[in-house]
XYZ file of C-alpha atoms in Angstrom:
724
model
C 13.356 -25.105 9.590
C 13.435 -28.889 9.103
C 10.351 -31.110 9.065
C 11.568 -32.770 12.288
C 11.673 -29.379 14.053
C 8.230 -28.528 12.689
C 6.705 -31.801 13.907
C 8.351 -31.426 17.306
C 6.880 -27.937 17.686
C 3.426 -29.130 16.532
C 3.461 -32.000 19.041
C 3.482 -29.446 21.877
C -0.266 -28.821 21.282
C -1.477 -31.531 18.860
C -1.937 -35.271 19.456
C 0.174 -37.916 17.723
C -2.465 -38.805 15.124
C -2.661 -35.170 14.001
C 1.138 -34.836 13.886
C 1.293 -37.968 11.710
C -1.212 -36.368 9.308
C 1.064 -33.310 9.018
C 4.031 -35.600 8.258
C 1.945 -37.315 5.561
C 1.172 -33.903 3.997
C 4.893 -33.012 4.042
C 5.833 -36.264 2.255
C 3.097 -35.606 -0.329
C 4.273 -32.009 -0.937
C 7.929 -33.052 -1.098
C 7.182 -35.577 -3.855
C 5.038 -33.046 -5.745
C 7.713 -30.290 -5.608
C 10.616 -32.656 -6.319
C 13.120 -30.969 -8.680
C 11.661 -27.471 -8.134
C 13.779 -24.657 -6.675
C 13.144 -21.129 -5.456
C 14.953 -17.992 -6.667
C 17.359 -18.390 -3.735
C 18.464 -21.769 -5.110
C 17.068 -23.774 -2.188
C 14.578 -26.642 -2.707
C 10.999 -25.387 -3.152
C 9.694 -27.594 -0.320
C 11.436 -25.248 2.140
C 8.792 -22.589 1.419
C 5.673 -24.607 2.401
C 7.553 -25.900 5.486
C 8.264 -22.305 6.574
C 4.617 -21.364 5.931
C 3.495 -24.314 8.059
C 5.982 -23.247 10.768
C 4.373 -19.790 10.948
C 0.938 -21.437 11.277
C 2.221 -23.756 14.014
C 3.607 -20.723 15.869
C 0.008 -19.425 15.821
C -1.093 -22.856 17.128
C -3.475 -23.362 14.220
C -5.526 -26.546 13.812
C -3.965 -29.461 11.883
C -6.230 -28.916 8.858
C -4.819 -25.404 8.395
C -1.216 -26.567 8.882
C -1.729 -29.348 6.306
C -3.255 -26.856 3.851
C -0.221 -24.608 4.459
C 2.100 -27.433 3.422
C 0.016 -28.111 0.296
C -0.937 -24.551 -0.661
C 1.259 -24.406 -3.801
C 0.960 -27.967 -5.157
C -2.106 -27.278 -7.332
C -0.567 -24.135 -8.813
C 2.988 -25.356 -9.380
C 2.707 -29.132 -9.911
C 0.539 -31.673 -11.725
C -1.482 -32.379 -8.550
C -5.200 -31.484 -8.802
C -7.703 -30.406 -6.158
C -9.444 -33.732 -6.653
C -6.179 -35.517 -5.743
C -5.904 -33.489 -2.535
C -9.555 -34.072 -1.646
C -9.165 -37.815 -2.157
C -6.036 -38.005 0.051
C -6.676 -35.377 2.727
C -10.414 -34.681 2.634
C -12.764 -31.947 1.394
C -11.884 -29.393 4.109
C -8.170 -29.339 3.235
C -9.004 -29.150 -0.489
C -11.275 -26.128 0.084
C -8.560 -24.314 2.029
C -5.936 -25.062 -0.652
C -8.349 -23.835 -3.323
C -8.888 -20.622 -1.335
C -5.191 -19.694 -1.379
C -4.166 -21.044 -4.791
C -2.983 -18.206 -7.037
C -5.109 -17.431 -10.077
C -2.700 -18.021 -12.957
C -5.106 -19.094 -15.659
C -7.243 -15.964 -15.838
C -6.784 -13.430 -18.641
C -6.299 -9.835 -17.516
C -5.944 -6.572 -19.364
C -3.118 -5.285 -17.174
C -1.035 -6.221 -14.172
C -3.058 -3.781 -12.072
C -6.289 -5.559 -12.977
C -4.704 -8.924 -12.235
C -3.623 -7.904 -8.734
C -7.033 -6.420 -7.950
C -8.753 -9.558 -9.207
C -6.468 -11.818 -7.162
C -7.200 -9.836 -4.022
C -10.886 -9.867 -4.781
C -10.928 -13.658 -5.001
C -8.829 -13.917 -1.857
C -11.191 -11.807 0.202
C -14.252 -13.646 -1.076
C -12.626 -16.931 -0.090
C -11.768 -15.373 3.263
C -15.408 -14.501 3.902
C -16.220 -18.211 3.620
C -13.341 -19.492 5.777
C -10.938 -17.114 7.530
C -8.292 -19.805 7.725
C -7.647 -19.162 4.013
C -6.367 -15.680 4.756
C -4.253 -16.897 7.689
C -2.451 -19.241 5.282
C -2.154 -16.373 2.782
C -0.595 -14.136 5.443
C 1.893 -16.861 6.393
C 2.736 -17.333 2.694
C 3.301 -13.585 2.241
C 5.427 -13.338 5.399
C 7.879 -16.008 4.247
C 7.999 -14.506 0.743
C 8.867 -11.129 2.299
C 11.606 -12.759 4.382
C 13.193 -14.025 1.137
C 12.485 -10.904 -0.952
C 16.206 -10.139 -1.411
C 16.396 -12.803 -4.133
C 13.828 -11.003 -6.326
C 14.448 -8.218 -8.871
C 14.343 -4.590 -7.729
C 11.019 -3.984 -9.498
C 9.484 -7.085 -7.913
C 10.772 -6.049 -4.477
C 9.076 -2.637 -4.709
C 5.859 -4.145 -6.083
C 5.626 -6.783 -3.326
C 6.586 -4.319 -0.573
C 3.931 -1.822 -1.699
C 1.321 -4.564 -1.920
C 2.279 -5.764 1.561
C 1.880 -2.315 3.140
C -1.353 -1.654 1.256
C -3.111 -5.009 1.614
C -1.502 -7.625 3.844
C -0.126 -5.702 6.842
C -3.428 -3.813 7.376
C -5.269 -7.104 7.008
C -3.069 -8.710 9.691
C -3.782 -5.669 11.870
C -7.532 -5.958 11.313
C -7.307 -9.611 12.315
C -5.264 -8.584 15.364
C -2.179 -10.655 14.458
C 0.443 -8.139 15.551
C 3.268 -10.673 15.501
C 2.836 -10.909 11.686
C 1.790 -7.292 11.139
C 4.962 -5.758 12.621
C 7.315 -8.019 10.696
C 5.517 -7.398 7.389
C 5.681 -3.631 7.912
C 9.353 -3.570 8.921
C 10.442 -5.710 5.953
C 8.336 -3.673 3.504
C 9.849 -0.412 4.796
C 13.369 -1.812 4.348
C 12.747 -2.161 0.607
C 10.528 0.891 0.014
C 12.633 3.404 1.936
C 16.006 1.874 2.859
C 17.556 5.259 3.749
C 15.003 5.960 6.471
C 14.906 2.328 7.618
C 18.645 2.074 8.258
C 18.755 5.612 9.662
C 16.258 4.591 12.368
C 18.128 1.316 12.957
C 21.367 3.220 13.519
C 19.678 5.756 15.812
C 18.214 2.907 17.876
C 21.594 1.182 18.145
C 23.355 4.281 19.465
C 21.407 4.414 22.708
C 20.310 0.779 22.991
C 22.423 -0.035 26.059
C 21.285 3.138 27.811
C 17.614 2.268 27.125
C 18.050 -1.344 28.233
C 19.658 -0.289 31.530
C 16.856 2.223 32.131
C 14.103 -0.347 31.400
C 15.827 -2.921 33.662
C 15.804 -0.479 36.591
C 12.129 0.407 35.922
C 11.157 -3.299 35.832
C 12.948 -3.906 39.132
C 11.140 -0.933 40.705
C 7.687 -2.074 39.484
C 8.345 -5.664 40.584
C 9.080 -4.521 44.146
C 5.861 -2.452 44.265
C 3.722 -5.349 43.026
C 5.248 -7.853 45.458
C 4.295 -5.529 48.318
C 0.599 -5.991 47.409
C 1.019 -9.695 46.464
C 0.308 -9.366 42.727
C 2.067 -11.916 40.524
C 3.098 -10.432 37.178
C 5.402 -10.951 34.208
C 7.181 -7.667 33.459
C 9.250 -7.054 30.333
C 10.444 -4.314 28.030
C 8.172 -3.868 25.019
C 10.008 -4.061 21.683
C 9.556 -1.016 19.471
C 9.194 -1.712 15.771
C 10.977 0.347 13.138
C 7.897 1.009 10.984
C 5.992 2.281 14.016
C 8.762 4.788 14.770
C 8.927 5.763 11.091
C 5.159 6.421 10.910
C 5.239 8.633 13.983
C 8.186 10.614 12.596
C 6.329 11.126 9.304
C 2.702 11.622 10.363
C 3.393 13.521 13.591
C 6.409 15.364 12.133
C 8.614 14.339 15.057
C 12.316 13.761 15.448
C 13.568 10.409 16.718
C 14.218 11.724 20.235
C 10.614 13.002 20.446
C 9.023 9.534 20.134
C 7.500 8.870 23.567
C 7.060 5.110 23.559
C 10.653 4.161 22.761
C 10.782 3.516 26.510
C 8.006 1.040 27.303
C 7.228 -1.889 29.588
C 4.532 -4.551 29.430
C 2.959 -6.046 32.575
C 1.021 -9.319 32.258
C -1.151 -10.321 35.225
C -3.683 -13.057 36.046
C -7.007 -11.195 36.098
C -8.785 -8.040 34.929
C -9.030 -6.950 38.590
C -5.226 -7.095 38.814
C -4.944 -4.980 35.625
C -6.717 -2.043 37.241
C -4.900 -2.600 40.565
C -1.530 -2.384 38.773
C -2.714 0.744 36.933
C -3.465 2.400 40.288
C -0.019 1.474 41.633
C 1.719 2.864 38.525
C -0.240 6.146 38.674
C 0.460 6.483 42.371
C 4.191 5.883 41.931
C 4.710 8.030 38.803
C 2.776 11.029 37.539
C 0.532 10.136 34.552
C 0.731 12.344 31.457
C -2.613 13.997 30.561
C -4.452 12.521 27.577
C -2.157 9.498 27.356
C -4.407 6.881 29.058
C -6.447 4.420 26.955
C -8.717 1.697 28.330
C -8.968 -0.976 25.627
C -10.300 -3.478 28.176
C -13.590 -1.643 28.650
C -13.676 -0.614 24.970
C -11.755 -3.226 22.910
C -10.435 -2.412 19.453
C -12.229 -3.758 16.380
C -9.679 -6.578 16.109
C -10.524 -7.704 19.693
C -7.343 -6.191 21.161
C -7.606 -5.522 24.915
C -5.086 -3.805 27.189
C -4.597 -0.776 29.429
C -2.208 1.840 28.010
C -0.801 4.710 30.024
C 2.190 7.027 29.733
C 3.809 8.359 32.902
C 6.760 10.601 33.728
C 9.458 8.014 34.526
C 12.304 8.053 37.075
C 14.564 10.311 34.976
C 11.780 12.607 33.794
C 11.412 10.784 30.473
C 8.011 9.605 29.201
C 7.499 5.896 29.979
C 4.729 3.900 28.299
C 3.157 1.046 30.305
C 0.856 -1.655 28.911
C -1.130 -3.847 31.323
C -3.073 -6.940 30.290
C -3.936 -10.530 31.231
C -2.296 -13.589 29.663
C -5.385 -14.271 27.515
C -5.398 -10.652 26.333
C -1.712 -10.935 25.502
C -2.307 -13.995 23.362
C -5.076 -12.227 21.440
C -2.802 -9.165 21.055
C -0.061 -11.319 19.516
C -2.121 -13.813 17.491
C -5.462 -12.010 17.089
C -8.100 -14.020 15.305
C -5.782 -17.050 15.246
C -6.016 -17.237 19.034
C -9.676 -18.214 18.668
C -8.785 -21.143 16.447
C -6.043 -22.236 18.811
C -5.799 -25.922 19.615
C -5.358 -27.003 23.223
C -4.515 -30.647 23.781
C -5.806 -31.513 20.336
C -9.229 -29.876 20.738
C -10.555 -26.746 19.062
C -11.645 -24.018 21.456
C -15.284 -22.965 21.104
C -15.801 -19.733 19.186
C -18.381 -17.757 21.142
C -21.149 -15.547 19.794
C -19.292 -12.368 20.692
C -16.417 -13.463 18.502
C -18.845 -14.228 15.655
C -20.281 -10.709 15.997
C -16.794 -9.257 15.600
C -16.515 -11.037 12.242
C -19.792 -9.666 10.882
C -17.950 -7.189 8.638
C -16.449 -10.108 6.695
C -19.922 -11.285 5.696
C -20.579 -8.063 3.775
C -17.738 -8.890 1.381
C -19.897 -11.208 -0.730
C -22.544 -8.497 -1.016
C -19.912 -5.918 -2.048
C -18.652 -8.289 -4.717
C -22.088 -8.503 -6.296
C -22.548 -4.718 -6.237
C -19.306 -3.732 -7.995
C -18.663 -3.714 -11.727
C -14.989 -4.644 -11.769
C -12.140 -5.802 -9.553
C -10.458 -2.426 -9.019
C -13.711 -0.847 -7.865
C -14.185 -3.762 -5.441
C -10.729 -3.205 -3.943
C -11.260 0.549 -3.569
C -14.605 -0.182 -1.907
C -13.102 -2.764 0.415
C -10.005 -0.809 1.393
C -12.025 2.017 2.953
C -13.729 -0.106 5.601
C -11.041 -2.720 5.985
C -8.007 -0.539 6.435
C -9.126 2.759 7.945
C -9.097 3.655 11.625
C -12.422 3.224 13.358
C -14.775 5.311 15.516
C -17.318 3.897 17.991
C -20.657 5.697 18.344
C -23.841 4.883 20.242
C -27.477 4.539 19.235
C -29.993 6.306 21.500
C -30.574 2.876 23.145
C -26.867 2.495 23.950
C -25.837 -0.034 21.267
C -22.269 0.453 19.984
C -21.874 0.948 16.216
C -18.410 0.683 14.639
C -17.676 2.930 11.627
C -14.601 4.013 9.632
C -12.912 7.204 10.897
C -14.361 10.256 9.153
C -17.872 8.762 8.950
C -20.906 11.059 8.981
C -24.492 10.497 10.240
C -25.453 9.066 6.815
C -22.919 6.237 7.279
C -24.509 5.570 10.674
C -28.006 5.553 9.183
C -27.147 3.013 6.489
C -25.345 0.820 9.007
C -28.607 0.647 11.025
C -30.829 -0.153 8.000
C -30.904 0.622 4.283
C -34.400 2.189 4.413
C -33.400 4.431 7.321
C -30.453 5.647 5.223
C -32.656 6.281 2.159
C -35.204 8.260 4.219
C -32.692 10.315 6.256
C -33.456 14.037 6.378
C -31.380 15.134 9.396
C -29.436 14.001 12.449
C -28.857 14.783 16.107
C -25.535 14.126 17.835
C -25.481 14.253 21.640
C -28.964 15.824 21.551
C -28.062 18.681 19.165
C -28.920 19.082 15.491
C -25.873 18.693 13.232
C -25.366 18.890 9.450
C -25.239 15.587 7.566
C -21.518 16.072 6.832
C -20.673 16.261 10.558
C -17.639 14.027 11.292
C -18.579 11.555 14.038
C -16.236 11.038 17.007
C -15.886 8.083 19.343
C -18.473 8.328 22.141
C -21.059 10.350 20.158
C -24.730 9.407 20.642
C -26.343 9.586 17.198
C -30.051 9.884 16.395
C -31.191 9.838 12.760
C -34.254 11.854 11.667
C -36.238 10.261 8.821
C -39.280 11.106 6.715
C -41.478 8.841 4.591
C -41.839 11.770 2.171
C -38.065 11.956 1.602
C -36.985 12.115 -2.061
C -34.242 9.587 -1.279
C -30.472 9.979 -1.045
C -28.659 12.841 -2.753
C -25.758 12.159 -5.111
C -23.730 14.582 -2.960
C -23.887 11.944 -0.211
C -21.423 9.854 -2.213
C -18.838 12.596 -1.634
C -19.316 12.882 2.136
C -19.956 9.275 3.191
C -16.912 7.298 4.279
C -18.050 3.672 4.467
C -18.282 1.564 1.328
C -21.485 0.051 2.750
C -23.272 3.429 2.592
C -21.859 4.314 -0.848
C -22.993 0.993 -2.304
C -26.513 1.381 -0.896
C -26.775 4.910 -2.344
C -25.616 3.675 -5.751
C -28.129 0.800 -5.592
C -30.935 3.273 -4.944
C -29.979 5.373 -7.946
C -29.751 2.274 -10.083
C -33.313 1.218 -9.245
C -35.136 4.521 -8.745
C -33.676 6.855 -11.345
C -32.630 4.706 -14.256
C -34.004 6.984 -17.029
C -32.541 10.062 -15.387
C -29.181 8.339 -14.962
C -29.151 7.195 -18.597
C -29.778 10.738 -19.855
C -27.281 12.244 -17.433
C -24.623 9.627 -18.276
C -25.048 10.180 -22.033
C -24.673 13.928 -21.528
C -21.520 13.481 -19.411
C -19.907 11.163 -21.990
C -20.721 13.514 -24.889
C -19.320 16.464 -22.946
C -16.092 14.557 -22.185
C -15.748 13.612 -25.879
C -16.098 17.251 -26.936
C -13.588 18.376 -24.304
C -11.077 15.936 -25.792
C -11.775 17.157 -29.350
C -13.676 14.118 -30.667
C -16.794 14.010 -32.883
C -19.545 12.337 -30.835
C -21.248 10.787 -33.905
C -17.964 9.272 -35.038
C -17.190 7.791 -31.596
C -20.584 6.681 -30.238
C -20.909 3.765 -32.657
C -22.489 0.431 -31.853
C -19.102 -1.317 -32.147
C -17.348 1.068 -29.726
C -20.190 0.882 -27.186
C -20.179 -2.932 -27.408
C -16.441 -2.942 -26.554
C -17.058 -0.781 -23.479
C -19.975 -2.966 -22.396
C -17.771 -6.060 -22.632
C -14.947 -4.384 -20.692
C -17.168 -3.341 -17.777
C -19.572 -6.332 -17.910
C -22.682 -4.389 -18.997
C -25.475 -6.028 -20.990
C -26.566 -2.943 -22.972
C -25.343 0.532 -23.879
C -28.059 2.007 -21.644
C -26.388 0.333 -18.669
C -23.135 2.128 -19.579
C -24.888 5.517 -19.575
C -26.719 4.672 -16.342
C -23.482 3.629 -14.606
C -21.864 6.948 -15.519
C -25.014 8.770 -14.373
C -24.915 7.299 -10.863
C -21.080 7.551 -10.614
C -20.491 3.802 -10.876
C -17.743 4.545 -13.412
C -16.442 7.865 -14.718
C -17.113 9.418 -18.104
C -13.356 9.681 -18.640
C -12.950 5.889 -18.226
C -15.655 5.253 -20.838
C -14.258 7.827 -23.287
C -10.764 6.337 -23.015
C -12.166 2.954 -24.033
C -14.433 4.431 -26.756
C -11.572 6.301 -28.470
C -8.996 3.542 -28.169
C -9.319 2.392 -31.797
C -9.339 5.940 -33.244
C -6.272 7.010 -31.247
C -4.392 3.944 -32.472
C -5.341 4.819 -36.065
C -4.103 8.408 -35.584
C -0.753 7.146 -34.290
C -0.349 4.934 -37.376
C -1.116 7.913 -39.657
C 1.527 9.997 -37.902
C 4.043 7.212 -38.484
C 3.262 7.207 -42.242
C 3.829 10.975 -42.454
C 7.144 10.565 -40.667
C 8.251 7.818 -43.103
C 7.410 10.021 -46.107
C 9.852 12.748 -45.000
C 12.362 13.646 -47.836
C 15.819 12.060 -47.925
C 18.033 13.965 -45.482
C 20.871 14.071 -47.984
C 18.919 16.607 -50.071
C 18.454 18.906 -47.064
C 20.648 22.062 -47.086
C 19.965 24.571 -44.263
C 21.165 28.132 -44.826
C 22.180 29.530 -41.414
C 25.319 28.980 -39.369
C 24.954 28.109 -35.675
C 26.804 29.480 -32.678
C 26.086 26.384 -30.590
C 29.708 25.171 -30.529
C 28.754 22.061 -32.557
C 29.496 21.273 -36.178
C 28.330 18.570 -38.551
C 31.253 16.540 -39.861
C 32.007 17.479 -43.483
C 29.074 19.944 -43.824
C 28.885 23.706 -43.328
C 26.051 26.227 -43.162
C 23.575 24.031 -41.308
C 21.039 25.406 -38.840
C 21.984 23.715 -35.549
C 20.209 23.872 -32.210
C 20.772 22.093 -28.903
C 17.863 19.883 -27.887
C 16.090 20.893 -24.652
C 14.995 17.328 -23.848
C 18.518 16.228 -22.862
C 20.520 19.542 -22.773
C 23.881 18.301 -24.143
C 27.041 20.056 -22.927
C 30.660 20.009 -24.182
C 32.149 16.640 -23.265
C 28.922 14.658 -23.835
C 28.795 12.118 -26.673
C 26.359 13.654 -29.151
C 24.480 12.909 -32.375
C 22.641 15.114 -34.870
C 19.020 14.560 -35.839
C 17.581 16.167 -38.958
C 14.186 17.735 -38.233
C 11.457 18.981 -40.529
C 12.042 22.698 -41.185
C 14.199 23.290 -38.069
C 17.632 22.137 -39.173
C 19.707 19.744 -37.087
C 18.767 19.058 -33.480
C 21.696 17.987 -31.252
C 20.998 15.237 -28.710
C 23.063 13.219 -26.266
C 23.610 9.713 -27.641
C 21.795 8.239 -24.621
C 18.735 10.486 -25.083
C 15.536 8.348 -25.047
C 14.051 10.436 -27.882
C 16.882 9.327 -30.167
C 16.648 5.703 -29.061
C 12.920 5.666 -29.860
C 13.494 6.827 -33.453
C 14.018 4.022 -35.957
C 15.003 6.102 -39.056
C 18.811 5.957 -39.085
C 18.867 8.109 -42.283
C 17.949 11.124 -40.133
C 20.969 10.740 -37.843
C 24.158 12.707 -38.580
C 27.666 12.557 -37.146
C 28.443 15.735 -35.199
C 31.206 16.922 -32.880
C 31.999 19.689 -30.445
C 34.120 22.493 -31.849
C 37.158 23.481 -29.822
C 36.007 24.847 -26.497
C 37.878 26.331 -23.513
C 37.108 27.055 -19.885
C 35.908 30.523 -20.929
C 33.569 29.321 -23.699
C 29.789 29.849 -23.680
C 27.566 28.335 -20.979
C 24.976 25.579 -21.341
C 21.874 24.833 -19.257
C 21.777 21.498 -17.408
C 18.917 20.054 -15.330
C 19.908 18.147 -12.181
C 17.859 16.347 -9.513
C 19.070 16.270 -5.902
C 17.553 13.804 -3.409
C 18.074 13.874 0.362
C 16.517 13.693 3.828
C 14.115 16.627 4.174
C 15.668 18.414 7.101
C 15.574 22.113 7.949
C 18.115 24.079 5.910
C 18.781 21.418 3.256
C 17.829 23.691 0.328
C 19.874 26.589 1.724
C 22.946 24.345 1.982
C 22.552 23.268 -1.644
C 22.108 26.842 -2.906
C 25.146 28.001 -0.964
C 27.390 25.254 -2.413
C 26.261 26.031 -5.981
C 26.847 29.759 -5.469
C 30.328 29.173 -4.008
C 31.266 27.193 -7.142
C 30.578 30.347 -9.218
C 27.746 28.609 -11.079
C 24.697 30.517 -12.276
C 21.240 29.103 -11.409
C 18.332 29.652 -13.805
C 15.601 27.733 -11.947
C 15.121 25.992 -8.589
C 12.147 24.022 -7.270
C 11.706 21.530 -4.465
C 9.194 19.212 -2.864
C 8.975 16.642 -0.070
C 7.107 13.341 -0.099
C 5.365 11.482 2.737
C 8.590 9.589 3.483
C 10.443 12.835 4.368
C 12.476 12.557 1.175
C 13.299 15.993 -0.233
C 13.682 16.344 -4.021
C 15.269 19.496 -5.487
C 15.185 20.232 -9.223
C 17.686 22.798 -10.426
C 18.703 24.257 -13.798
C 22.301 25.514 -13.750
C 24.572 27.083 -16.389
C 27.832 25.178 -16.876
C 30.730 25.428 -19.330
C 31.450 21.751 -19.949
C 31.241 18.257 -18.474
C 34.199 18.815 -16.109
C 32.525 21.917 -14.695
C 29.324 19.911 -14.103
C 31.242 17.093 -12.372
C 32.856 19.536 -9.927
C 29.482 21.045 -8.973
C 27.866 17.605 -8.515
C 30.776 16.341 -6.364
C 30.457 19.358 -4.041
C 26.682 18.857 -3.646
C 27.173 15.172 -2.808
C 29.371 16.148 0.143
C 26.483 18.016 1.843
C 25.155 16.051 4.888
C 21.903 14.073 4.318
C 22.210 14.159 0.493
C 21.379 10.720 -0.961
C 21.940 11.257 -4.683
C 22.575 13.849 -7.399
C 21.743 13.002 -10.987
C 21.406 14.704 -14.317
C 17.869 14.505 -15.700
C 16.192 14.807 -19.067
C 12.867 16.465 -19.713
């Protein structure tokens, strides 16, 4: 994307003065980034131009586009926020500040740093949502160029994208960004499944396209008969969506219903329902597959009619029906409400402001949480879970995370109602407080002024972070002394369980370190936080014993260094391991179980205290970690034949978790006349099967033959030898 192409695209909805401002921002950024290059080798300025291009595609206002062009200058160049404010104004400077990465903070670990960065980002977002739109555009272009990063960085960024940014784009309704983020992330996190789905889609693409074309022609004729103008097209199916359905619904590729789908865009809501009637009259609707998101929009403002019918060839056919305005919101979500038309910002109505109310709670959550990781865990529950919609007795709609209980509902109405809750009715019937609410339920909360307040068990059954935070606040204020005593007891119990002396550990110095780590003013606040489940006793004990554990490790190292010279060591027994020490007889020799060496492996001897010589593979991590070369001995395999003794080897087999995979592996191993001592297997959420097997082999050649045969089994990805 060149700057000329960007400006040409922007001029389609902005006036000339605004386009000139964008060009000025480009020139400023180009000078600032002069001489800087990305990992790909291309000039750095290409990145902010691509970010601005994504924002222009969303038809964002010129201020946001300018901030997109300048979003990295403060972080990566000598330009300051004051410089930007002086040249482009306070609004642009605030947006740039909101998306500038936090490089100059000190963090204890990478995990803390990421949580803190996200915390700052969401707080900035609560003040101006345009900050997060720029952040999403920045992440999208970085994902598009992820191939130039290291493998570790690719996995880290892909995981972060699926966990934070794609759900955020979904919550904001920006499906055009959400789908691309998810598909790219899947390509790096699970390439086997990604390319498997791609290949399966390619095989029958022409057949699907011909089928959809005939369906579109049929629908078009029906709509013309009743004089309804409509745009009809096939709906693209995204790889991650197919992957999720295969995993979560345990379906094969050919069982995914909405691979065949069409989208119908009409002029009015009245036409939406008219088209729905025509579709249901022409084809038989499938029970339970109709959703009316026009009457009941999603939390991200998405509106559309969804139905699945039995198509012309008996295959399920998904149909989406919506107006042009609904389609724009479906594609661009929250960005559609900032859209510029002829250089003027559309008015954001009160209903739209109501939809953003959940963002305003972010600042309150920030104040209630002790550290960044807790904030992120708190935020992720409400931000990224599916939602249910329930009604108050007066008919008001309340939106809650899926899995919410009446207590969540009570706290969403008012904090005092939550604190005084003693029971609940759903649809007129009494229900327990751990009843899982469903969309459409009418909920009535029963309260009492004589209530003792919330129970700590409520923290286990509530789903929304809002309710959990209010319960914790109550315990902080109302039961401080009780929490302090309970927290002290829990910490002392955890110390005893780990074998520590409580008097030795609970010193003023150790408690001060914990207080500093978790931002507490006094040691009583530490005990109170543990008492009301703000932090766990295990977290506190880990920090309290950090210095002692380090001291114990140093003592162990001194003992190791004082071990007698290995040259004076003379074991008495002869081994039958098939290994001998060069130039020495009568040594006690044993094969190490951590790496299970076999004839043909390069090996080394390691003198141990009281147990003779332990034989390791030369690439064994346990040998590499040892720094005392005086304990290493030259060893070699004695003459061995095909009929010599057998040695245990651990192997790990990875493949697509299909029916019969384990049986195929066992059969191949048995046919190679190889004895098996242990077999175990498991499958992860990505349908990747992992089989661990201990087999008895004669030498390295024998092992190679078995591994080669296993690799030839269909759907096997890898076979590798593992160490314990």
